[in-house]
Amino acid sequence: MESIDVHYGDFQALWSVSLDVAVGRTLAIIGANGAGKSTLLRTIAGALYPSSGSVRFDDRDISRVPAHDRVKLGITLVPEGRRLFPSLSVEENLKIGGFARRSGPWSLARVYDLLPLLGERRHRSAHQLSGGEQQAVAIGRALMANPRLLLLDELSLGLAPIVVQRLYEVLPDITAGGTAVLLVEQDIGRAVAAADHVQCLLEGRVTLEGDPAELDRAAVRTAYFGI
Amino acid sequence: MVWVNAVVQGAMLGGLYALFACGLSLMFGVMRVVNLAHGDLSVLAAYGSVAIFDSFGWNPFVTLLVVIPGMAVVGAGLQRLVLDRALRISPLAPLLATFGLSIALENLLLQIFSPDPRILPIGNFGISSWQLTSQLSISWFGLLTLGVAIVVLVGIEAFLKRTRTGQAMRATSDDPATAELMGIDARSVYTVAAMMAMATVAVAGVFLAMRTTFTPSSGPDYLIFAFEAVVIGGIGSVRGTLVGGLLLGIAQTVGAQVNTADPILAGDLFFLAVLVLRPRGLFRSSVLA
């Protein structure tokens, strides 16, 4: 995606942000609250349209393609706060994830293999689950769409570190199939450990980018907090 | 035995109310739209059936083959041309838009069909009944109405529970923005829901026309009964709507046993009692919402 500007009314949330995710790679976007991370993901998923710049997928400009059609192309978002469907069971939530009927490696059986907990709780209502279980459903639901680009918004938010650890452990299984992952985190350590490449956002602008090995802690601190 | 009879008659009347309430419940459950033109749309369906009967002399039941798909098309148009646009303005705009539509429809029907009361004649079937005892008889038509209501409502519940489109409808009802992110086109889900709702409205309207006389201004009365049935059952719950309709019918006929002068009042009092004691209706957990 190239030099994206996004506005909420008169407020500009993103200023000329560009990024690129390649097949099978993981890009992490870090940044403090209000840096524009979620806005960025929602723009790629199609929940928001950029006011200028373009979102390209396979060299095709999809800036004006509605969200539900982007799922058919292979872009799926795990939204911040999970956003499961509370009146649906776990299994029904997963099936809704597969609504676009994209073919690919992921099916109910494979999701239950990857996240065995979900199989045990398949008939429970989604709102009866713990936060970590809900996040697992949200990931499984997104995988059911057989995404080529998986967008993960704040996986760790409100979850115990051990649970976050387990969720991050499944990432390599996901990228192994060629799926690109774009993840957004406030937890810098977690993001840097999981990613091939890191970009830092501050007040809607990219302030730093590089491979995890090259990043200097002091520089990250400056880019993250702006001080 | 008088009381048993009142309950039985009430259940059959309630079947008609449940049919009326079904579309209202579905539209509120899926798109959170309160359709104030609901009653007038069912009267429109009734006049559609009358017009076919007058022109071609078809059996009133056969007219359903035309009226149901016709009303489904009306539903699609209503959603795409009126409700979609109104929903974009504000959540309350559909209320005003359907209120306007209600007045316009009523006057349009008045222009075309005159204010004279009409009924769809179904011959002997309308008056024949199954005489159980000297005080208890079950009318075939009432039984048919109740049966159709049960089939329609149980069918809709199964559709929402089991089918892919039904599950997408429940997901959209929970959270339309997230449903979009899952690849569901909320607009087409809404259109399907509106078509289904209007198909049930067609059945309700035609059964009303076969049961009793109606005029272009009958709509609002049935809108109120439908509302009461939906609220008694629990908003958005399909099963609740069926039970709500039956209880409203029973309350009216039992009330008529106590005070013949005003059977409707008993239904209204029952509705108010439910609102006070269980404001969220009898069936709180539900398929939708």
Coordinates of C-alpha atoms in Angstrom, one line a residue:
Chain A
M1 CA 0.0 0.0 0.0
E2 CA 1.3 3.4 -1.0
S3 CA 1.2 6.8 0.7
I4 CA -2.2 6.4 2.4
D5 CA -4.0 9.3 4.0
V6 CA -7.1 8.4 6.0
H7 CA -9.5 10.9 7.6
Y8 CA -12.3 10.6 10.1
G9 CA -14.3 13.7 9.1
D10 CA -11.8 16.5 9.5
F11 CA -9.4 14.6 11.6
Q12 CA -6.5 13.0 9.7
A13 CA -5.5 9.7 11.2
L14 CA -2.8 8.5 8.8
W15 CA -0.3 10.7 7.0
S16 CA 1.2 9.2 3.8
V17 CA 1.8 5.8 5.2
S18 CA 3.3 3.2 2.9
L19 CA 4.0 -0.5 3.6
D20 CA 4.5 -3.8 1.8
V21 CA 3.9 -7.3 3.0
A22 CA 5.3 -10.2 0.9
V23 CA 3.9 -13.8 0.6
G24 CA 4.6 -15.8 3.7
R25 CA 6.2 -12.9 5.6
T26 CA 5.2 -11.3 8.9
L27 CA 5.2 -7.5 9.2
A28 CA 4.6 -6.0 12.6
I29 CA 3.3 -2.4 13.1
I30 CA 4.0 -1.1 16.6
G31 CA 2.9 2.1 18.1
A32 CA 1.2 3.7 21.2
N33 CA -2.5 4.2 21.7
G34 CA -3.9 6.4 19.0
A35 CA -1.0 6.1 16.6
G36 CA -3.3 4.9 13.8
K37 CA -2.5 1.2 13.9
S38 CA -6.1 0.0 13.9
T39 CA -7.0 2.6 11.3
L40 CA -4.3 1.2 9.1
L41 CA -5.6 -2.4 9.4
R42 CA -9.2 -1.3 8.9
T43 CA -8.2 0.6 5.8
I44 CA -6.5 -2.5 4.3
A45 CA -9.5 -4.7 5.3
G46 CA -11.9 -2.2 3.6
A47 CA -13.8 -1.0 6.7
L48 CA -12.4 2.5 5.9
Y49 CA -11.5 4.0 2.5
P50 CA -8.4 6.1 2.1
S51 CA -8.8 9.8 1.2
S52 CA -5.7 9.6 -1.0
G53 CA -3.2 7.0 -1.9
S54 CA -3.9 3.4 -2.9
V55 CA -4.2 0.0 -1.4
R56 CA -2.9 -2.6 -3.8
F57 CA -3.2 -6.4 -3.6
D58 CA -1.5 -8.5 -6.3
D59 CA -0.9 -5.3 -8.3
R60 CA -4.6 -4.6 -8.4
D61 CA -5.9 -1.3 -6.9
I62 CA -8.5 -2.3 -4.3
S63 CA -8.8 1.0 -2.6
R64 CA -12.6 1.2 -3.3
V65 CA -13.4 -2.5 -3.1
P66 CA -15.9 -3.1 -0.2
A67 CA -14.8 -5.1 2.8
H68 CA -17.0 -8.1 2.0
D69 CA -15.4 -8.4 -1.5
R70 CA -11.9 -8.1 -0.1
V71 CA -12.5 -11.3 1.9
K72 CA -13.1 -13.1 -1.4
L73 CA -9.7 -11.8 -2.6
G74 CA -8.1 -13.3 0.5
I75 CA -7.7 -10.4 3.0
T76 CA -9.1 -11.1 6.4
L77 CA -9.0 -9.1 9.6
V78 CA -9.0 -10.3 13.2
P79 CA -10.5 -7.2 14.7
E80 CA -9.5 -5.5 17.9
G81 CA -11.5 -6.7 20.8
R82 CA -12.3 -10.0 18.9
R83 CA -15.8 -9.0 17.9
L84 CA -17.3 -12.5 17.9
F85 CA -21.0 -13.0 17.1
P86 CA -22.4 -13.5 20.6
S87 CA -25.6 -15.2 19.6
L88 CA -23.7 -17.8 17.6
S89 CA -21.9 -20.9 18.9
V90 CA -18.2 -21.3 18.5
E91 CA -18.7 -23.6 15.5
E92 CA -21.2 -21.2 13.9
N93 CA -18.7 -18.3 14.3
L94 CA -16.1 -20.4 12.6
K95 CA -18.5 -21.2 9.8
I96 CA -19.3 -17.6 9.3
G97 CA -15.5 -17.0 8.8
G98 CA -15.7 -19.4 5.9
F99 CA -18.7 -17.6 4.4
A100 CA -16.8 -16.5 1.3
R101 CA -16.0 -20.2 0.4
R102 CA -12.4 -19.5 -0.6
S103 CA -10.6 -22.7 -1.3
G104 CA -7.4 -23.4 0.6
P105 CA -5.8 -25.5 3.3
W106 CA -8.1 -24.3 6.2
S107 CA -11.2 -26.2 7.2
L108 CA -13.1 -26.7 10.4
A109 CA -11.1 -29.9 11.1
R110 CA -7.7 -28.1 10.5
V111 CA -8.7 -25.2 12.7
Y112 CA -9.7 -27.7 15.5
D113 CA -6.3 -29.4 15.0
L114 CA -4.4 -26.1 15.4
L115 CA -6.5 -24.9 18.3
P116 CA -7.8 -28.0 20.0
L117 CA -9.5 -26.0 22.7
L118 CA -12.1 -24.8 20.2
G119 CA -13.1 -28.3 19.3
E120 CA -14.0 -29.1 22.9
R121 CA -16.1 -25.9 23.1
R122 CA -17.6 -26.0 19.6
H123 CA -21.2 -25.9 20.9
R124 CA -20.7 -23.2 23.5
S125 CA -22.0 -19.8 22.9
A126 CA -19.2 -17.4 22.0
H127 CA -19.9 -15.0 24.9
Q128 CA -19.4 -17.8 27.5
L129 CA -15.7 -18.1 26.6
S130 CA -12.8 -16.6 28.4
G131 CA -10.9 -13.8 26.6
G132 CA -8.1 -16.0 25.4
E133 CA -10.6 -18.6 24.1
Q134 CA -12.5 -15.8 22.3
Q135 CA -9.3 -14.6 20.7
A136 CA -8.6 -18.2 19.6
V137 CA -12.1 -18.3 18.0
A138 CA -11.4 -15.0 16.3
I139 CA -8.2 -16.3 14.8
G140 CA -9.8 -19.6 13.8
R141 CA -12.7 -17.6 12.2
A142 CA -10.3 -15.6 10.1
L143 CA -8.4 -18.7 9.1
M144 CA -11.6 -20.3 7.8
A145 CA -11.6 -17.6 5.1
N146 CA -8.3 -19.1 3.9
P147 CA -6.6 -15.7 3.8
R148 CA -3.6 -14.8 1.8
L149 CA -3.1 -11.8 4.0
L150 CA -4.1 -12.1 7.6
L151 CA -4.5 -8.9 9.6
L152 CA -4.2 -9.2 13.4
D153 CA -5.2 -6.3 15.5
E154 CA -3.9 -6.3 19.1
L155 CA -3.9 -10.0 19.7
S156 CA -2.5 -9.5 23.2
L157 CA -5.0 -6.9 24.4
G158 CA -6.4 -7.8 27.8
L159 CA -5.0 -11.3 27.8
A160 CA -2.6 -13.0 30.3
P161 CA 1.0 -13.3 28.9
I162 CA 0.9 -17.1 28.9
V163 CA -2.2 -17.0 26.8
V164 CA -0.7 -14.5 24.4
Q165 CA 2.4 -16.7 24.2
R166 CA 0.2 -19.7 23.1
L167 CA -1.6 -17.6 20.5
Y168 CA 1.7 -16.4 19.0
E169 CA 3.0 -20.0 18.8
V170 CA 0.5 -20.7 16.1
L171 CA 1.7 -17.9 13.8
P172 CA 4.5 -20.0 12.1
D173 CA 1.9 -22.7 11.2
I174 CA -0.1 -20.0 9.5
T175 CA 2.7 -18.4 7.5
A176 CA 4.1 -21.8 6.5
G177 CA 1.2 -22.1 4.1
G178 CA 2.3 -18.9 2.3
T179 CA -0.2 -16.6 4.2
A180 CA 1.3 -13.1 4.8
V181 CA 0.6 -11.7 8.3
L182 CA 0.4 -8.1 9.2
L183 CA 0.1 -7.6 12.9
V184 CA -0.4 -4.6 15.1
E185 CA 0.8 -4.6 18.7
Q186 CA 1.3 -2.2 21.6
D187 CA 3.6 -5.0 23.1
I188 CA 6.8 -4.2 21.3
G189 CA 8.8 -7.2 22.5
R190 CA 6.1 -9.6 21.4
A191 CA 5.8 -8.0 18.0
V192 CA 9.5 -7.8 17.3
A193 CA 9.9 -11.5 18.3
A194 CA 7.3 -12.6 15.9
A195 CA 8.0 -10.4 12.9
D196 CA 10.4 -10.4 9.9
H197 CA 10.1 -6.7 9.6
V198 CA 8.9 -3.9 11.9
Q199 CA 7.4 -0.5 11.3
C200 CA 6.7 2.0 14.1
L201 CA 3.8 4.5 13.8
L202 CA 3.5 7.7 15.8
E203 CA 0.6 10.0 15.4
G204 CA -0.3 8.6 12.0
R205 CA 3.2 8.7 10.5
V206 CA 5.9 6.0 10.1
T207 CA 8.7 7.0 12.4
L208 CA 10.9 4.0 12.1
E209 CA 11.3 0.8 10.2
G210 CA 13.7 -2.1 9.9
D211 CA 14.4 -5.8 10.5
P212 CA 14.1 -6.8 14.1
A213 CA 17.9 -7.5 14.4
E214 CA 18.8 -4.0 13.2
L215 CA 16.5 -2.2 15.6
D216 CA 18.2 -0.3 18.4
R217 CA 16.2 0.0 21.6
A218 CA 16.8 3.7 22.1
A219 CA 15.7 4.4 18.5
V220 CA 12.5 2.4 19.0
R221 CA 11.8 4.2 22.2
T222 CA 12.1 7.6 20.5
A223 CA 10.0 6.4 17.5
Y224 CA 7.3 4.9 19.8
F225 CA 6.9 7.7 22.2
G226 CA 8.1 10.6 20.2
I227 CA 10.5 11.8 22.9
Chain B
M1 CA -66.3 -25.9 29.0
V2 CA -67.0 -22.3 28.1
W3 CA -63.5 -21.5 29.2
V4 CA -61.9 -24.4 27.3
N5 CA -63.7 -23.2 24.2
A6 CA -62.5 -19.6 24.8
V7 CA -58.9 -20.8 25.0
V8 CA -59.2 -23.0 21.9
Q9 CA -60.8 -20.2 19.9
G10 CA -58.1 -17.8 21.2
A11 CA -55.3 -20.1 20.1
M12 CA -56.7 -20.1 16.6
L13 CA -57.1 -16.4 16.5
G14 CA -53.6 -16.1 17.9
G15 CA -52.3 -18.1 15.0
L16 CA -53.3 -15.2 12.8
Y17 CA -51.7 -12.7 15.1
A18 CA -48.5 -14.8 15.1
L19 CA -48.5 -14.7 11.3
F20 CA -48.8 -10.9 11.4
A21 CA -46.1 -10.6 14.0
C22 CA -43.6 -12.8 12.3
G23 CA -42.5 -10.3 9.6
L24 CA -42.4 -7.5 12.1
S25 CA -40.2 -9.6 14.4
L26 CA -37.9 -10.7 11.6
M27 CA -37.3 -7.1 10.3
F28 CA -36.7 -5.8 13.8
G29 CA -34.5 -8.8 14.6
V30 CA -32.3 -8.6 11.6
M31 CA -32.1 -4.9 10.6
R32 CA -33.4 -3.2 13.8
V33 CA -36.0 -1.6 11.8
V34 CA -39.5 -1.0 13.2
N35 CA -41.8 -1.1 10.2
L36 CA -44.8 1.0 10.9
A37 CA -46.2 0.2 7.5
H38 CA -46.4 -3.5 8.4
G39 CA -50.2 -3.6 8.9
D40 CA -50.8 -1.6 5.7
L41 CA -48.5 -3.8 3.7
S42 CA -50.6 -6.9 4.8
V43 CA -53.8 -5.1 3.8
L44 CA -52.0 -4.4 0.4
A45 CA -51.5 -8.1 0.1
A46 CA -55.1 -8.7 1.0
Y47 CA -56.3 -6.3 -1.7
G48 CA -53.8 -7.9 -4.2
S49 CA -55.6 -11.2 -3.5
V50 CA -59.0 -9.6 -3.9
A51 CA -58.0 -8.0 -7.2
I52 CA -56.9 -11.3 -8.6
F53 CA -60.1 -12.9 -7.3
D54 CA -62.3 -10.2 -8.9
S55 CA -60.5 -10.3 -12.2
F56 CA -59.9 -14.1 -12.7
G57 CA -62.2 -15.7 -10.1
W58 CA -59.3 -17.8 -8.7
N59 CA -59.7 -19.7 -5.5
P60 CA -58.4 -17.3 -2.7
F61 CA -55.9 -19.9 -1.6
V62 CA -54.5 -20.1 -5.1
T63 CA -54.0 -16.4 -5.2
L64 CA -51.2 -16.9 -2.6
L65 CA -49.1 -18.3 -5.4
V66 CA -49.0 -14.8 -6.9
V67 CA -49.4 -12.7 -3.8
I68 CA -46.5 -14.2 -1.9
P69 CA -43.8 -13.7 -4.6
G70 CA -45.3 -10.3 -5.4
M71 CA -45.0 -9.2 -1.8
A72 CA -41.4 -10.6 -1.6
V73 CA -40.6 -8.3 -4.5
V74 CA -42.3 -5.4 -2.7
G75 CA -40.0 -6.3 0.3
A76 CA -36.9 -6.1 -1.8
G77 CA -38.0 -2.7 -3.2
L78 CA -38.9 -1.5 0.3
Q79 CA -35.4 -2.4 1.6
R80 CA -33.4 -1.1 -1.3
L81 CA -35.3 2.1 -2.1
V82 CA -36.5 3.1 1.4
L83 CA -35.0 1.4 4.4
D84 CA -31.3 1.2 3.1
R85 CA -31.4 4.9 2.5
A86 CA -33.2 5.8 5.7
L87 CA -30.8 3.7 7.7
R88 CA -27.9 5.7 6.4
I89 CA -29.5 8.9 7.7
S90 CA -30.1 7.8 11.3
P91 CA -31.4 4.8 13.2
L92 CA -34.7 6.6 13.7
A93 CA -35.2 7.6 10.0
P94 CA -36.8 4.2 9.0
L95 CA -39.5 4.8 11.6
L96 CA -40.5 8.1 9.9
A97 CA -40.1 6.7 6.4
T98 CA -42.4 3.7 7.1
F99 CA -44.9 5.9 8.9
G100 CA -45.1 8.0 5.8
L101 CA -45.4 4.9 3.7
S102 CA -48.2 3.7 5.9
I103 CA -50.3 6.8 5.2
A104 CA -49.5 6.8 1.5
L105 CA -50.5 3.1 1.2
E106 CA -53.7 3.6 3.1
N107 CA -54.8 6.5 0.8
L108 CA -53.7 4.7 -2.3
L109 CA -55.8 1.7 -1.4
L110 CA -58.7 4.0 -0.6
Q111 CA -58.5 5.5 -4.0
I112 CA -58.4 2.2 -5.9
F113 CA -60.6 0.0 -3.8
S114 CA -63.0 2.5 -2.1
P115 CA -63.7 2.3 1.7
D116 CA -66.3 -0.5 1.4
P117 CA -65.4 -3.5 3.5
R118 CA -64.3 -6.6 1.6
I119 CA -63.8 -10.2 2.4
L120 CA -62.4 -13.1 0.4
P121 CA -65.1 -15.8 0.0
I122 CA -63.9 -19.3 0.7
G123 CA -67.3 -20.9 0.6
N124 CA -68.3 -23.6 3.1
F125 CA -64.8 -24.1 4.3
G126 CA -65.0 -20.8 6.1
I127 CA -68.0 -21.8 8.2
S128 CA -67.6 -25.5 8.7
S129 CA -66.2 -26.9 11.9
W130 CA -65.5 -29.9 13.9
Q131 CA -68.1 -30.2 16.6
L132 CA -66.5 -31.8 19.6
T133 CA -69.2 -31.2 22.2
S134 CA -72.2 -28.9 22.2
Q135 CA -70.1 -26.1 23.5
L136 CA -66.8 -26.8 21.8
S137 CA -66.3 -26.7 18.1
I138 CA -63.1 -26.2 16.2
S139 CA -63.4 -24.3 12.9
W140 CA -61.4 -25.9 10.1
F141 CA -60.2 -22.5 8.9
G142 CA -59.0 -21.5 12.3
L143 CA -57.1 -24.8 12.6
L144 CA -55.6 -24.2 9.2
T145 CA -54.5 -20.7 10.2
L146 CA -52.9 -22.0 13.3
G147 CA -51.2 -24.8 11.4
V148 CA -49.8 -22.4 8.8
A149 CA -48.6 -20.1 11.5
I150 CA -46.7 -22.9 13.3
V151 CA -45.2 -24.1 10.0
V152 CA -44.1 -20.6 8.9
L153 CA -42.5 -19.7 12.3
V154 CA -40.9 -23.0 13.0
G155 CA -39.6 -23.0 9.4
I156 CA -38.1 -19.5 9.8
E157 CA -36.4 -20.6 13.1
A158 CA -35.0 -23.7 11.4
F159 CA -33.8 -21.5 8.5
L160 CA -32.0 -19.1 10.8
K161 CA -30.5 -22.0 12.8
R162 CA -29.4 -24.3 10.1
T163 CA -28.8 -22.6 6.8
R164 CA -25.8 -20.7 5.6
T165 CA -27.9 -17.6 4.8
G166 CA -29.7 -17.9 8.1
Q167 CA -26.4 -18.0 10.1
A168 CA -25.2 -15.0 8.1
M169 CA -28.5 -13.2 9.0
R170 CA -27.9 -13.9 12.7
A171 CA -24.3 -12.7 12.5
T172 CA -25.4 -9.6 10.6
S173 CA -28.0 -9.0 13.3
D174 CA -25.3 -9.2 16.0
D175 CA -22.8 -6.9 14.3
P176 CA -23.2 -5.8 10.7
A177 CA -19.7 -4.2 10.5
T178 CA -17.9 -7.4 11.6
A179 CA -20.1 -9.5 9.3
E180 CA -18.9 -7.4 6.4
L181 CA -15.3 -8.2 7.5
M182 CA -16.2 -11.9 7.2
G183 CA -17.3 -11.6 3.6
I184 CA -21.0 -11.0 4.2
D185 CA -22.7 -8.4 2.2
A186 CA -25.0 -6.9 4.8
R187 CA -27.1 -5.2 2.2
S188 CA -28.1 -8.4 0.5
V189 CA -28.7 -10.1 3.8
Y190 CA -31.1 -7.3 4.6
T191 CA -32.8 -7.7 1.3
V192 CA -33.3 -11.4 1.8
A193 CA -34.7 -10.7 5.3
A194 CA -37.1 -8.1 3.9
M195 CA -38.3 -10.4 1.2
M196 CA -38.9 -13.2 3.7
A197 CA -40.7 -10.8 6.1
M198 CA -43.0 -9.5 3.3
A199 CA -43.7 -13.1 2.1
T200 CA -45.1 -13.8 5.6
V201 CA -47.0 -10.5 5.5
A202 CA -48.6 -11.7 2.3
V203 CA -49.8 -14.9 4.0
A204 CA -51.1 -13.0 7.0
G205 CA -52.9 -10.5 4.9
V206 CA -54.6 -13.1 2.7
F207 CA -55.6 -15.2 5.8
L208 CA -57.0 -12.1 7.4
A209 CA -59.1 -11.4 4.3
M210 CA -60.5 -14.9 4.3
R211 CA -61.3 -14.7 8.0
T212 CA -63.0 -11.4 8.3
T213 CA -64.0 -8.2 6.5
F214 CA -61.3 -5.5 6.0
T215 CA -61.0 -2.0 4.6
P216 CA -58.1 0.1 3.4
S217 CA -57.7 1.5 7.0
S218 CA -57.6 -1.9 8.7
G219 CA -53.8 -1.9 8.7
P220 CA -52.9 -0.1 11.9
D221 CA -55.2 -2.4 14.0
Y222 CA -53.2 -5.4 12.9
L223 CA -49.9 -3.5 13.3
I224 CA -50.8 -3.1 17.0
F225 CA -51.7 -6.7 17.5
A226 CA -48.5 -7.7 15.7
F227 CA -46.5 -5.3 18.0
E228 CA -48.2 -6.7 21.1
A229 CA -47.4 -10.3 20.0
V230 CA -43.8 -9.4 19.4
V231 CA -43.3 -7.7 22.7
I232 CA -45.1 -10.4 24.7
G233 CA -42.9 -13.0 23.1
G234 CA -39.6 -11.1 23.4
I235 CA -38.3 -8.8 20.7
G236 CA -36.3 -10.6 18.0
S237 CA -37.2 -14.1 19.2
V238 CA -39.0 -16.1 16.5
R239 CA -40.3 -18.8 18.9
G240 CA -41.4 -16.1 21.3
T241 CA -43.4 -14.4 18.5
L242 CA -45.4 -17.6 18.0
V243 CA -46.1 -17.9 21.7
G244 CA -46.8 -14.2 22.0
G245 CA -49.3 -14.3 19.1
L246 CA -51.1 -17.3 20.7
L247 CA -51.2 -15.7 24.2
L248 CA -52.6 -12.5 22.8
G249 CA -55.3 -14.3 20.9
I250 CA -56.2 -16.3 24.1
A251 CA -56.2 -13.2 26.2
Q252 CA -58.7 -11.6 23.8
T253 CA -61.1 -14.5 23.7
V254 CA -60.9 -15.2 27.4
G255 CA -61.4 -11.5 28.0
A256 CA -64.5 -11.6 25.8
Q257 CA -65.9 -14.3 28.1
V258 CA -65.6 -12.0 31.0
N259 CA -66.7 -8.8 29.3
T260 CA -68.2 -9.2 25.9
A261 CA -68.2 -5.5 25.2
D262 CA -64.5 -5.1 24.7
P263 CA -62.4 -8.2 23.9
I264 CA -59.4 -6.1 22.6
L265 CA -59.1 -4.5 26.0
A266 CA -58.2 -7.8 27.7
G267 CA -55.4 -8.3 25.1
D268 CA -54.1 -4.8 25.7
L269 CA -54.1 -5.4 29.5
F270 CA -52.3 -8.6 29.1
F271 CA -49.7 -6.9 26.9
L272 CA -49.2 -4.1 29.5
A273 CA -48.9 -6.7 32.3
V274 CA -46.1 -8.5 30.4
L275 CA -44.4 -5.1 29.8
V276 CA -44.5 -4.3 33.5
L277 CA -43.5 -7.8 34.8
R278 CA -41.2 -9.0 32.1
P279 CA -40.3 -6.0 29.9
R280 CA -38.0 -8.1 27.7
G281 CA -40.7 -10.5 26.9
L282 CA -41.3 -14.2 27.8
F283 CA -38.5 -15.6 25.7
R284 CA -35.4 -13.6 26.4
S285 CA -32.8 -15.8 24.9
S286 CA -33.5 -16.2 21.3
V287 CA -32.3 -17.2 17.9
L288 CA -31.9 -13.6 16.8
A289 CA -30.3 -10.9 18.9

